[in-house]
């Protein structure tokens, strides 16, 4: 796109080549202005630019339907043709509150009230329309052009809280050229054809039943596919020196308290009482794998110890959040945990990268790599983090594998390497991950006998993560003295039928990532994410649970939707497909 001038939050006017996000942000104001002209009693909430377009949350007097889109788009065209000059002005916090109260905009008032005392509040105006906004925007409405379209609508709880009022979220998109808009719409249609629920039914792979909502039934053909992938999983892991274990599905409360799950993940766990003692069905394999390591004395000669598991895990999801195989209550998670000494970290990481590359190459995946570093909310010493991060970095450097550093995007217990795949229609998915966990070994007091005959503390573990999740994603692994955990499958994203993943800077929530894997002509979808507290309501019945932010380059689709993630974005939304 050609450079365009934009009006920024400091009042300056600058020419920029990064025009598309600004076009979309301005288009969101045009959308809101059109709605206010047609439905004057509408209350406005927020309307940011997002990866694939923009949206605006609104409270309508009467329900809006897709039949109203044409009328709103026609009004938007009028506003654009009017070439309204866009101007920025500011008010004090107190005056801004009074200003928005006078306009009858309670959601804007609440947003301003959350800002610090003495804060200068900026507004942007175009004609009769004024909106609370930090910018930037184009210089006039004419700059939005003709390549825009309202895509869909959905419900969204105000401020991501299911206890708040349900608003109507209008999703739309805009591009610099009409050809780009048409290409995007075509891409969306192609994604819709690949809906895994449609394929699963047509190919006889799996079914769901009201007797067990969220608990998939795999049919004969589905089991052939699943077992073929499991056979391959076992073959490559045996070749790479892994041993396979199977740990119990139910373990007692004491274990989950030690691992931290009881305090941080209990709401997602199914619990029971046996002989008067609390137990839980495992939501993750890691604690059981650690018990296997701790079950007998270990020598430095035993290390590295590479342990893989295909564990059936259960995690509670609200019924409104269930979605085919993408959002379930039980799934097979293929884990690997590598227990090692500090001086083995680099070589083990290199071995894991080689294993992942072997799998992705076999399936014909293109991928790029990111090194995610220590987040603000983290556990452990600076020394541990420095050693872990350097171990991952040096391994990548020695391999000569290009990567991008994603600052502050590691797991709370350690840094990680993320692999982002490109699928057959150009969509990007975060899949495999290698993480260094120095916390679990300390919590469980893991030890080994060193070469000097003295007891050494396991300082870290490399959990290698992948997710077979009834969808099958072969190829995540992790290792370190301690453990490297794969990203936990599906604790962080809520998907509904026809949903579309997005991130934006306005919700302030961490997010999950997704992946799609192909086996021949069959496409099975997979999501992976890791646990870091945050939540945001993003769909009438969807809630973002503890998830971990990741950056995904390019564009990525999930089910019938699409998501494009920026490096420092904070937030997660679910957008319905058109």
Tab-separated table of C-alpha atoms in Angstrom, residues 36-345:
chain	number	residue	atom	x	y	z
A	36	UNK	CA	-25.503	5.660	15.610
A	37	UNK	CA	-27.121	7.369	12.612
A	38	UNK	CA	-29.383	4.396	11.976
A	39	UNK	CA	-29.974	3.367	15.591
A	40	UNK	CA	-29.508	6.520	17.710
A	41	UNK	CA	-30.136	4.811	21.053
A	42	UNK	CA	-27.227	2.393	20.592
A	43	UNK	CA	-24.613	2.474	23.378
A	44	UNK	CA	-20.985	2.110	22.257
A	45	UNK	CA	-18.322	0.094	24.067
A	46	UNK	CA	-15.002	-0.594	22.299
A	47	UNK	CA	-14.032	-0.842	18.626
A	48	UNK	CA	-10.385	-1.722	18.014
A	49	UNK	CA	-8.493	-2.689	14.910
A	50	UNK	CA	-7.525	-6.359	15.050
A	51	UNK	CA	-5.408	-8.703	12.994
A	52	UNK	CA	-7.890	-9.437	10.227
A	53	UNK	CA	-10.073	-6.384	10.452
A	54	UNK	CA	-11.906	-4.694	13.290
A	55	UNK	CA	-14.938	-5.036	15.518
A	56	UNK	CA	-17.188	-2.871	17.632
A	57	UNK	CA	-19.085	-3.914	20.759
A	58	UNK	CA	-22.457	-2.202	21.115
A	59	UNK	CA	-25.666	-2.366	23.113
A	60	UNK	CA	-28.747	-2.215	20.872
A	61	UNK	CA	-32.342	-1.532	21.866
A	62	UNK	CA	-33.551	-4.254	19.534
A	63	UNK	CA	-31.587	-7.284	18.319
A	64	UNK	CA	-29.469	-6.813	15.221
A	65	UNK	CA	-29.305	-9.513	12.532
A	66	UNK	CA	-27.186	-10.140	9.464
A	67	UNK	CA	-30.090	-8.750	7.407
A	68	UNK	CA	-29.120	-5.319	8.755
A	69	UNK	CA	-25.559	-5.483	7.409
A	70	UNK	CA	-26.431	-4.080	3.979
A	71	UNK	CA	-28.142	-1.039	5.453
A	72	UNK	CA	-25.189	-0.321	7.760
A	73	UNK	CA	-22.653	-0.759	4.955
A	74	UNK	CA	-24.623	1.639	2.773
A	75	UNK	CA	-24.498	4.260	5.521
A	76	UNK	CA	-20.765	3.651	5.939
A	77	UNK	CA	-20.278	4.360	2.215
A	78	UNK	CA	-22.119	7.672	2.656
A	79	UNK	CA	-19.870	8.666	5.554
A	80	UNK	CA	-16.750	7.778	3.587
A	81	UNK	CA	-17.999	9.742	0.581
A	82	UNK	CA	-18.661	12.755	2.855
A	83	UNK	CA	-14.890	12.944	3.371
A	84	UNK	CA	-15.315	14.030	6.993
A	85	UNK	CA	-12.208	15.531	8.533
A	86	UNK	CA	-10.939	13.580	11.533
A	87	UNK	CA	-9.758	15.702	14.437
A	88	UNK	CA	-8.262	14.902	17.831
A	89	UNK	CA	-8.952	16.754	21.059
A	90	UNK	CA	-8.410	16.076	24.744
A	91	UNK	CA	-10.226	16.607	28.018
A	92	UNK	CA	-9.336	16.159	31.653
A	93	UNK	CA	-10.505	12.923	33.231
A	94	UNK	CA	-13.323	14.691	35.091
A	95	UNK	CA	-14.500	16.614	32.019
A	96	UNK	CA	-14.277	13.491	29.885
A	97	UNK	CA	-16.528	11.596	32.294
A	98	UNK	CA	-19.069	14.406	32.252
A	99	UNK	CA	-18.820	14.613	28.446
A	100	UNK	CA	-19.597	10.917	27.968
A	101	UNK	CA	-22.357	10.974	30.575
A	102	UNK	CA	-24.000	13.803	28.675
A	103	UNK	CA	-23.826	11.724	25.503
A	104	UNK	CA	-25.388	8.765	27.308
A	105	UNK	CA	-22.406	6.434	26.826
A	106	UNK	CA	-22.087	4.453	30.097
A	107	UNK	CA	-19.463	2.056	28.764
A	108	UNK	CA	-17.190	4.920	27.760
A	109	UNK	CA	-17.701	6.449	31.220
A	110	UNK	CA	-16.610	3.200	32.863
A	111	UNK	CA	-13.494	3.022	30.709
A	112	UNK	CA	-12.524	6.579	31.628
A	113	UNK	CA	-13.200	5.993	35.324
A	114	UNK	CA	-10.670	3.167	35.267
A	115	UNK	CA	-7.940	5.560	34.145
A	116	UNK	CA	-5.668	7.227	36.725
A	117	UNK	CA	-6.515	10.576	38.277
A	118	UNK	CA	-5.086	13.443	36.271
A	119	UNK	CA	-4.941	11.415	33.065
A	120	UNK	CA	-5.469	13.365	29.851
A	121	UNK	CA	-8.228	11.727	27.824
A	122	UNK	CA	-8.150	11.846	24.034
A	123	UNK	CA	-11.111	11.838	21.654
A	124	UNK	CA	-11.414	11.688	17.878
A	125	UNK	CA	-14.247	13.382	16.005
A	126	UNK	CA	-15.553	13.094	12.443
A	127	UNK	CA	-18.591	15.197	11.603
A	128	UNK	CA	-21.191	14.785	14.333
A	129	UNK	CA	-19.535	11.626	15.667
A	130	UNK	CA	-17.107	11.653	18.605
A	131	UNK	CA	-15.427	8.624	20.166
A	132	UNK	CA	-13.116	7.998	23.083
A	133	UNK	CA	-9.911	6.761	21.447
A	134	UNK	CA	-6.120	6.784	21.661
A	135	UNK	CA	-5.721	6.645	17.867
A	136	UNK	CA	-4.087	6.722	15.427
A	137	UNK	CA	-6.544	7.510	12.632
A	138	UNK	CA	-6.546	8.634	9.044
A	139	UNK	CA	-6.932	12.312	8.270
A	140	UNK	CA	-10.463	11.876	6.892
A	141	UNK	CA	-13.105	9.208	6.452
A	142	UNK	CA	-12.440	9.127	2.694
A	143	UNK	CA	-9.179	7.275	3.331
A	144	UNK	CA	-11.054	4.132	4.378
A	145	UNK	CA	-11.922	3.481	0.748
A	146	UNK	CA	-14.352	0.960	-0.674
A	147	UNK	CA	-12.765	-2.376	0.296
A	148	UNK	CA	-14.627	-3.100	3.533
A	149	UNK	CA	-17.281	-5.565	4.638
A	150	UNK	CA	-19.227	-6.469	7.766
A	151	UNK	CA	-18.479	-10.146	8.262
A	152	UNK	CA	-20.612	-11.317	11.168
A	153	UNK	CA	-22.016	-10.582	14.587
A	154	UNK	CA	-21.831	-12.333	17.921
A	155	UNK	CA	-22.371	-11.744	21.591
A	156	UNK	CA	-19.554	-10.535	23.803
A	157	UNK	CA	-19.689	-9.948	27.533
A	158	UNK	CA	-18.679	-6.442	28.509
A	159	UNK	CA	-15.038	-6.442	29.605
A	160	UNK	CA	-14.781	-10.195	29.293
A	161	UNK	CA	-16.848	-10.871	32.418
A	162	UNK	CA	-19.678	-13.352	32.075
A	163	UNK	CA	-21.468	-11.563	34.919
A	164	UNK	CA	-21.678	-8.381	32.855
A	165	UNK	CA	-24.174	-7.496	30.165
A	166	UNK	CA	-23.999	-9.308	26.860
A	167	UNK	CA	-23.244	-6.858	24.071
A	168	UNK	CA	-23.482	-7.279	20.313
A	169	UNK	CA	-20.111	-7.492	18.601
A	170	UNK	CA	-20.024	-6.548	14.929
A	171	UNK	CA	-17.029	-8.017	13.120
A	172	UNK	CA	-15.831	-6.424	9.922
A	173	UNK	CA	-12.733	-6.108	7.818
A	174	UNK	CA	-11.131	-3.597	5.498
A	175	UNK	CA	-8.288	-3.685	2.996
A	176	UNK	CA	-6.424	-1.230	0.847
A	177	UNK	CA	-7.702	-2.807	-2.360
A	178	UNK	CA	-10.919	-4.536	-3.354
A	179	UNK	CA	-8.921	-7.460	-4.755
A	180	UNK	CA	-7.407	-8.062	-1.312
A	181	UNK	CA	-10.857	-8.102	0.279
A	182	UNK	CA	-12.096	-10.619	-2.279
A	183	UNK	CA	-9.046	-12.825	-1.706
A	184	UNK	CA	-9.673	-12.738	2.034
A	185	UNK	CA	-13.316	-13.742	1.615
A	186	UNK	CA	-12.268	-16.592	-0.664
A	187	UNK	CA	-9.753	-17.737	1.942
A	188	UNK	CA	-12.491	-17.756	4.571
A	189	UNK	CA	-14.662	-19.916	2.359
A	190	UNK	CA	-11.797	-22.349	1.818
A	191	UNK	CA	-11.310	-22.580	5.581
A	192	UNK	CA	-15.015	-23.296	6.032
A	193	UNK	CA	-14.727	-26.338	3.756
A	194	UNK	CA	-12.093	-27.691	6.132
A	195	UNK	CA	-14.259	-27.621	9.250
A	196	UNK	CA	-13.140	-30.734	11.122
A	197	UNK	CA	-16.689	-31.517	12.286
A	198	UNK	CA	-17.822	-31.623	8.677
A	199	UNK	CA	-14.885	-33.826	7.672
A	200	UNK	CA	-15.241	-36.037	10.732
A	201	UNK	CA	-18.855	-36.799	9.911
A	202	UNK	CA	-18.335	-37.258	6.187
A	203	UNK	CA	-15.334	-39.547	6.675
A	204	UNK	CA	-16.771	-41.492	9.607
A	205	UNK	CA	-13.919	-40.602	11.970
A	206	UNK	CA	-15.637	-39.631	15.223
A	207	UNK	CA	-18.957	-38.851	16.861
A	208	UNK	CA	-20.359	-37.076	19.889
A	209	UNK	CA	-23.308	-38.168	22.047
A	210	UNK	CA	-25.497	-36.475	24.626
A	211	UNK	CA	-24.584	-39.255	27.050
A	212	UNK	CA	-21.144	-37.673	27.348
A	213	UNK	CA	-20.934	-34.071	26.141
A	214	UNK	CA	-17.331	-33.236	25.332
A	215	UNK	CA	-16.213	-36.877	25.447
A	216	UNK	CA	-15.505	-38.006	21.859
A	217	UNK	CA	-16.285	-41.426	20.446
A	218	UNK	CA	-13.738	-42.541	17.853
A	219	UNK	CA	-15.243	-44.633	15.085
A	220	UNK	CA	-13.477	-47.495	13.256
A	221	UNK	CA	-12.002	-45.307	10.526
A	222	UNK	CA	-10.970	-42.731	13.085
A	223	UNK	CA	-9.179	-45.392	15.105
A	224	UNK	CA	-7.297	-46.546	12.014
A	225	UNK	CA	-6.033	-43.017	11.514
A	226	UNK	CA	-5.300	-42.504	15.202
A	227	UNK	CA	-3.481	-45.810	15.621
A	228	UNK	CA	-1.425	-45.207	12.491
A	229	UNK	CA	-0.194	-41.972	14.004
A	230	UNK	CA	0.433	-43.667	17.354
A	231	UNK	CA	2.496	-46.354	15.662
A	232	UNK	CA	4.574	-43.673	13.985
A	233	UNK	CA	4.917	-41.802	17.296
A	234	UNK	CA	6.283	-44.929	18.998
A	235	UNK	CA	8.600	-45.730	16.117
A	236	UNK	CA	10.333	-42.348	16.024
A	237	UNK	CA	10.592	-42.062	19.806
A	238	UNK	CA	12.089	-45.497	20.223
A	239	UNK	CA	14.612	-44.647	17.535
A	240	UNK	CA	15.444	-41.391	19.382
A	241	UNK	CA	16.118	-43.182	22.670
A	242	UNK	CA	12.848	-42.550	24.485
A	243	UNK	CA	11.198	-45.009	26.828
A	244	UNK	CA	7.415	-45.085	27.107
A	245	UNK	CA	5.480	-45.045	30.363
A	246	UNK	CA	1.841	-44.964	31.356
A	247	UNK	CA	0.797	-43.206	34.549
A	248	UNK	CA	-2.516	-43.487	36.459
A	249	UNK	CA	-5.495	-41.450	35.432
A	250	UNK	CA	-6.468	-40.769	39.077
A	251	UNK	CA	-3.986	-39.511	41.682
A	252	UNK	CA	-4.467	-38.037	45.141
A	253	UNK	CA	-4.800	-34.434	46.194
A	254	UNK	CA	-1.393	-34.324	47.844
A	255	UNK	CA	0.317	-34.877	44.488
A	256	UNK	CA	-1.646	-32.104	42.805
A	257	UNK	CA	-0.902	-29.756	45.688
A	258	UNK	CA	2.809	-30.430	45.318
A	259	UNK	CA	2.685	-29.847	41.554
A	260	UNK	CA	0.668	-26.660	42.018
A	261	UNK	CA	-2.329	-27.843	40.022
A	262	UNK	CA	-4.645	-28.011	43.026
A	263	UNK	CA	-4.133	-24.317	43.728
A	264	UNK	CA	-3.964	-23.054	40.145
A	265	UNK	CA	-5.983	-25.476	38.046
A	266	UNK	CA	-8.535	-27.129	40.330
A	267	UNK	CA	-11.547	-25.551	38.619
A	268	UNK	CA	-10.686	-27.494	35.501
A	269	UNK	CA	-10.148	-30.819	37.268
A	270	UNK	CA	-12.619	-33.624	37.945
A	271	UNK	CA	-12.311	-34.711	41.553
A	272	UNK	CA	-13.617	-37.569	43.651
A	273	UNK	CA	-13.214	-39.058	47.115
A	274	UNK	CA	-11.733	-42.513	47.678
A	275	UNK	CA	-11.575	-43.964	51.193
A	276	UNK	CA	-12.189	-40.526	52.629
A	277	UNK	CA	-9.316	-38.916	50.706
A	278	UNK	CA	-9.538	-36.369	47.872
A	279	UNK	CA	-8.400	-37.502	44.422
A	280	UNK	CA	-8.391	-35.932	40.977
A	281	UNK	CA	-8.463	-37.257	37.431
A	282	UNK	CA	-5.283	-36.000	35.834
A	283	UNK	CA	-5.544	-32.936	33.580
A	284	UNK	CA	-1.858	-33.249	32.649
A	285	UNK	CA	0.775	-36.000	32.527
A	286	UNK	CA	3.710	-34.124	34.045
A	287	UNK	CA	3.339	-34.948	37.777
A	288	UNK	CA	2.965	-38.644	37.013
A	289	UNK	CA	6.058	-38.551	34.840
A	290	UNK	CA	7.991	-36.912	37.659
A	291	UNK	CA	6.930	-39.705	40.039
A	292	UNK	CA	8.320	-42.249	37.586
A	293	UNK	CA	11.673	-40.485	37.674
A	294	UNK	CA	11.613	-40.288	41.474
A	295	UNK	CA	10.615	-43.938	41.893
A	296	UNK	CA	14.200	-45.156	42.133
A	297	UNK	CA	17.683	-43.738	42.732
A	298	UNK	CA	19.121	-42.124	39.626
A	299	UNK	CA	22.755	-41.770	38.663
A	300	UNK	CA	24.342	-39.290	36.305
A	301	UNK	CA	24.925	-42.370	34.137
A	302	UNK	CA	21.133	-42.658	33.700
A	303	UNK	CA	20.905	-39.166	32.297
A	304	UNK	CA	19.600	-37.941	30.032
A	305	UNK	CA	16.445	-39.928	30.685
A	306	UNK	CA	13.934	-39.440	27.889
A	307	UNK	CA	10.416	-40.453	28.898
A	308	UNK	CA	7.371	-40.352	26.622
A	309	UNK	CA	3.725	-40.901	27.464
A	310	UNK	CA	0.439	-41.086	25.590
A	311	UNK	CA	-1.778	-40.133	28.510
A	312	UNK	CA	-5.554	-39.817	28.596
A	313	UNK	CA	-6.260	-36.550	30.395
A	314	UNK	CA	-9.520	-34.900	31.428
A	315	UNK	CA	-10.217	-31.213	31.827
A	316	UNK	CA	-13.538	-29.656	32.650
A	317	UNK	CA	-14.951	-27.285	30.083
A	318	UNK	CA	-18.299	-25.520	30.288
A	319	UNK	CA	-20.898	-27.030	27.992
A	320	UNK	CA	-21.186	-23.834	25.962
A	321	UNK	CA	-17.481	-23.968	25.224
A	322	UNK	CA	-17.428	-27.476	23.763
A	323	UNK	CA	-16.713	-27.596	20.042
A	324	UNK	CA	-16.211	-30.818	18.108
A	325	UNK	CA	-12.732	-32.166	18.752
A	326	UNK	CA	-11.384	-28.665	19.191
A	327	UNK	CA	-12.830	-28.217	22.657
A	328	UNK	CA	-13.410	-31.425	24.579
A	329	UNK	CA	-13.288	-32.775	28.114
A	330	UNK	CA	-10.945	-35.695	27.492
A	331	UNK	CA	-8.113	-36.274	25.059
A	332	UNK	CA	-4.862	-38.149	24.583
A	333	UNK	CA	-1.871	-35.932	25.235
A	334	UNK	CA	1.454	-37.138	23.922
A	335	UNK	CA	4.131	-35.854	26.239
A	336	UNK	CA	7.839	-36.299	26.583
A	337	UNK	CA	9.906	-35.321	29.604
A	338	UNK	CA	13.676	-35.325	29.435
A	339	UNK	CA	15.547	-35.378	32.724
A	340	UNK	CA	19.144	-34.254	32.344
A	341	UNK	CA	22.105	-32.514	33.848
A	342	UNK	CA	22.783	-28.833	33.078
A	343	UNK	CA	25.636	-29.624	30.710
A	344	UNK	CA	23.341	-31.882	28.652
A	345	UNK	CA	20.699	-29.248	27.975
